[in-house]
Amino acid sequence: VERTKLIEKFSPTLLIAISAGGFLPTRILRNIIKSEIGGKSLPIQTIGLCLYESEKHEIYKTQWISTDKKNDSLAVSLNGQNILIVDEVDETRTTLSYAVNELRKDIEKQKLLSEENNEEWIEPKLGVFVVHNKTIAKRANLPEDLMNNFYFVGENVSGEWIVYPWDALDIHEHTRFAENSNKTNQLTVPSNGNN
């Protein structure tokens, strides 16, 4: 996090985990950020997206945060927030692009409602944090302003398949694999291209 200058450049006020890969990175990131900002509250919300591996690479929502302030008293206010979307890996950028575009629509709806109600509106900022960015051709894009200013990466990697500890069915076996792989400086296997 220090290497990415995340807190200096963005200072998130709301974390959004993309399930399921973003769950653990978001929780860990929250602890790090909270320690840097003096233990202030930092809420986490979750969105669920499923990518159909068809020719169209269609995405559908399995879970989404409520942003309907007009009809839902528990809706999340995006007004003035620095919203950081978190996922474990940016491979094709398809799900990240979809998440950003859908959140921008939600922001626009809340902005219009605020204007209707003569409420002050502070434009929210959107950012993205990924543990790993695969330096391969992407199928989708993120807005240029986000990419230039608020796209944060733990590490850039090539196209190998990444084996995360939280994906292991047997953590002891994974640890042995990691220890042996570290001796040869590898903790990845070739990508199957499905993410």
Coordinates of C-alpha atoms in Angstrom, one line a residue:
V1 CA 0.0 0.0 0.0
E2 CA 2.9 2.4 0.8
R3 CA 4.4 1.6 -2.6
T4 CA 1.1 2.6 -4.4
K5 CA 0.7 5.9 -2.6
L6 CA -2.9 4.9 -2.2
I7 CA -3.6 6.9 1.0
E8 CA -1.8 10.1 -0.2
K9 CA -3.4 10.1 -3.6
F10 CA -6.9 8.8 -2.9
S11 CA -7.7 8.4 0.8
P12 CA -10.6 5.9 0.5
T13 CA -13.8 6.5 2.5
L14 CA -15.6 3.4 1.2
L15 CA -14.2 0.1 0.1
I16 CA -16.2 -2.1 -2.4
A17 CA -15.0 -5.7 -2.7
I18 CA -15.8 -7.6 -5.8
S19 CA -16.8 -11.1 -4.7
A20 CA -15.3 -13.5 -4.2
G21 CA -11.7 -12.7 -5.2
G22 CA -11.8 -9.2 -3.6
F23 CA -13.0 -10.3 -0.1
L24 CA -9.7 -11.1 1.6
P25 CA -7.6 -8.3 -0.2
T26 CA -10.3 -5.8 0.9
R27 CA -10.3 -6.9 4.5
I28 CA -6.5 -6.8 4.6
L29 CA -6.4 -3.4 2.8
R30 CA -8.9 -2.0 5.3
N31 CA -6.7 -2.9 8.2
I32 CA -3.7 -1.3 6.6
I33 CA -5.6 1.9 5.7
K34 CA -7.2 2.2 9.1
S35 CA -3.8 2.0 10.8
E36 CA -2.5 4.7 8.5
I37 CA -5.5 7.1 9.1
G38 CA -5.7 6.6 12.8
G39 CA -8.3 3.9 13.2
K40 CA -11.2 5.8 11.6
S41 CA -14.1 3.8 10.4
L42 CA -13.8 2.5 6.9
P43 CA -16.9 0.6 5.7
I44 CA -16.8 -2.3 3.3
Q45 CA -19.6 -3.1 0.8
T46 CA -19.7 -6.1 -1.5
I47 CA -20.7 -6.4 -5.1
G48 CA -21.1 -9.8 -6.9
L49 CA -20.4 -10.1 -10.6
C50 CA -20.4 -13.2 -12.7
L51 CA -18.6 -13.3 -16.1
Y52 CA -20.1 -15.7 -18.7
E53 CA -17.2 -17.1 -20.6
S54 CA -19.1 -16.9 -23.9
E55 CA -18.1 -15.2 -27.1
K56 CA -19.8 -12.0 -25.8
H57 CA -18.1 -12.1 -22.3
E58 CA -21.4 -11.0 -20.7
I59 CA -21.5 -10.0 -17.0
Y60 CA -24.4 -10.1 -14.7
K61 CA -24.9 -8.9 -11.1
T62 CA -25.3 -11.5 -8.4
Q63 CA -25.2 -8.9 -5.6
W64 CA -25.1 -5.1 -5.6
I65 CA -25.1 -2.4 -3.0
S66 CA -28.3 -0.5 -2.6
T67 CA -27.9 3.1 -3.7
D68 CA -31.6 4.0 -4.1
K69 CA -31.8 6.7 -1.5
K70 CA -35.4 7.5 -2.5
N71 CA -36.9 4.1 -1.6
D72 CA -34.3 2.4 0.7
S73 CA -33.4 3.9 4.1
L74 CA -30.4 1.6 4.3
A75 CA -29.0 2.7 0.9
V76 CA -25.4 3.7 0.7
S77 CA -24.7 7.3 0.1
L78 CA -22.1 7.9 -2.6
N79 CA -22.1 11.7 -2.1
G80 CA -18.6 12.9 -1.5
Q81 CA -17.2 9.4 -1.1
N82 CA -13.8 8.2 -2.3
I83 CA -14.9 4.8 -3.5
L84 CA -12.2 2.2 -3.9
I85 CA -13.1 -1.0 -5.8
V86 CA -10.9 -3.9 -4.8
D87 CA -10.2 -7.2 -6.5
E88 CA -7.4 -9.7 -6.4
V89 CA -6.4 -9.6 -10.1
D90 CA -6.9 -7.5 -13.2
E91 CA -6.6 -9.9 -16.0
T92 CA -9.1 -9.0 -18.7
R93 CA -10.4 -5.9 -17.0
T94 CA -13.9 -6.9 -17.9
T95 CA -15.4 -7.1 -14.4
L96 CA -13.6 -4.0 -13.2
S97 CA -14.8 -2.0 -16.2
Y98 CA -18.4 -3.2 -15.6
A99 CA -18.2 -2.4 -11.9
V100 CA -16.9 1.1 -12.6
N101 CA -19.6 1.8 -15.3
E102 CA -22.4 0.5 -13.1
L103 CA -21.2 2.6 -10.1
R104 CA -21.0 5.7 -12.3
K105 CA -24.7 5.1 -13.2
D106 CA -25.6 4.9 -9.4
I107 CA -23.6 8.0 -8.8
E108 CA -25.5 9.9 -11.5
K109 CA -28.9 8.7 -10.0
Q110 CA -27.9 9.9 -6.6
K111 CA -26.7 13.2 -8.0
L112 CA -30.0 13.8 -9.8
L113 CA -31.9 13.0 -6.6
S114 CA -29.8 15.4 -4.6
E115 CA -30.4 18.1 -7.1
E116 CA -34.2 17.4 -7.0
N117 CA -34.1 17.8 -3.2
N118 CA -31.8 20.9 -3.3
E119 CA -29.1 19.0 -1.3
E120 CA -25.4 19.7 -1.5
W121 CA -23.7 17.3 -3.9
I122 CA -19.9 16.6 -3.7
E123 CA -18.8 14.5 -6.7
P124 CA -17.5 11.1 -5.6
K125 CA -14.2 9.8 -6.8
L126 CA -13.8 6.2 -8.0
G127 CA -10.6 4.3 -7.7
V128 CA -9.4 0.7 -8.2
F129 CA -7.0 -1.4 -6.3
V130 CA -5.8 -4.8 -7.4
V131 CA -3.3 -7.1 -5.8
H132 CA -2.0 -8.2 -9.2
N133 CA -2.3 -6.6 -12.6
K134 CA -1.5 -9.0 -15.5
T135 CA 0.4 -7.1 -18.1
I136 CA -1.5 -8.6 -21.0
A137 CA -4.0 -7.3 -23.5
K138 CA -7.2 -6.3 -21.9
R139 CA -10.8 -6.9 -23.2
A140 CA -12.2 -3.7 -21.6
N141 CA -11.0 -0.3 -20.5
L142 CA -11.3 1.9 -17.5
P143 CA -11.8 5.7 -17.8
E144 CA -8.6 7.5 -18.6
D145 CA -8.8 9.8 -15.5
L146 CA -9.2 6.7 -13.2
M147 CA -6.3 4.9 -14.9
N148 CA -4.0 7.9 -14.7
N149 CA -4.8 8.9 -11.1
F150 CA -6.7 6.3 -9.1
Y151 CA -5.6 2.8 -10.4
F152 CA -3.5 1.2 -7.8
V153 CA -1.6 -2.1 -8.2
G154 CA 0.2 -4.2 -5.6
E155 CA 2.3 -5.9 -8.3
N156 CA 2.4 -6.1 -12.1
V157 CA 2.8 -9.7 -13.3
S158 CA 2.9 -11.5 -16.6
G159 CA 0.1 -13.8 -17.7
E160 CA 0.7 -16.8 -15.4
W161 CA -2.1 -18.2 -13.4
I162 CA -1.8 -16.9 -9.8
V163 CA -2.3 -19.3 -6.9
Y164 CA -3.6 -17.4 -3.9
P165 CA -3.4 -19.0 -0.4
W166 CA -7.1 -18.3 0.2
D167 CA -7.9 -20.5 -2.8
A168 CA -6.1 -23.5 -1.3
L169 CA -8.2 -26.5 -0.1
D170 CA -5.3 -27.6 2.0
I171 CA -3.3 -24.6 3.4
H172 CA -0.4 -26.9 4.5
E173 CA 0.0 -28.3 1.0
H174 CA -0.1 -24.7 -0.4
T175 CA 2.5 -23.6 2.1
R176 CA 4.8 -26.5 1.1
F177 CA 4.2 -25.6 -2.5
A178 CA 5.0 -22.0 -1.9
E179 CA 8.2 -22.8 0.1
N180 CA 9.4 -25.0 -2.7
S181 CA 8.4 -22.5 -5.4
N182 CA 10.2 -19.7 -3.6
K183 CA 13.4 -21.7 -4.0
T184 CA 12.9 -21.5 -7.7
N185 CA 11.3 -18.1 -7.6
Q186 CA 7.9 -19.3 -8.9
L187 CA 4.5 -19.3 -7.3
T188 CA 2.5 -19.4 -10.5
V189 CA 1.5 -21.9 -13.1
P190 CA 0.6 -21.1 -16.7
S191 CA -2.6 -19.2 -17.2
N192 CA -5.6 -21.1 -18.7
G193 CA -6.9 -17.7 -19.9
N194 CA -10.3 -18.1 -18.1
N195 CA -10.1 -15.1 -15.7

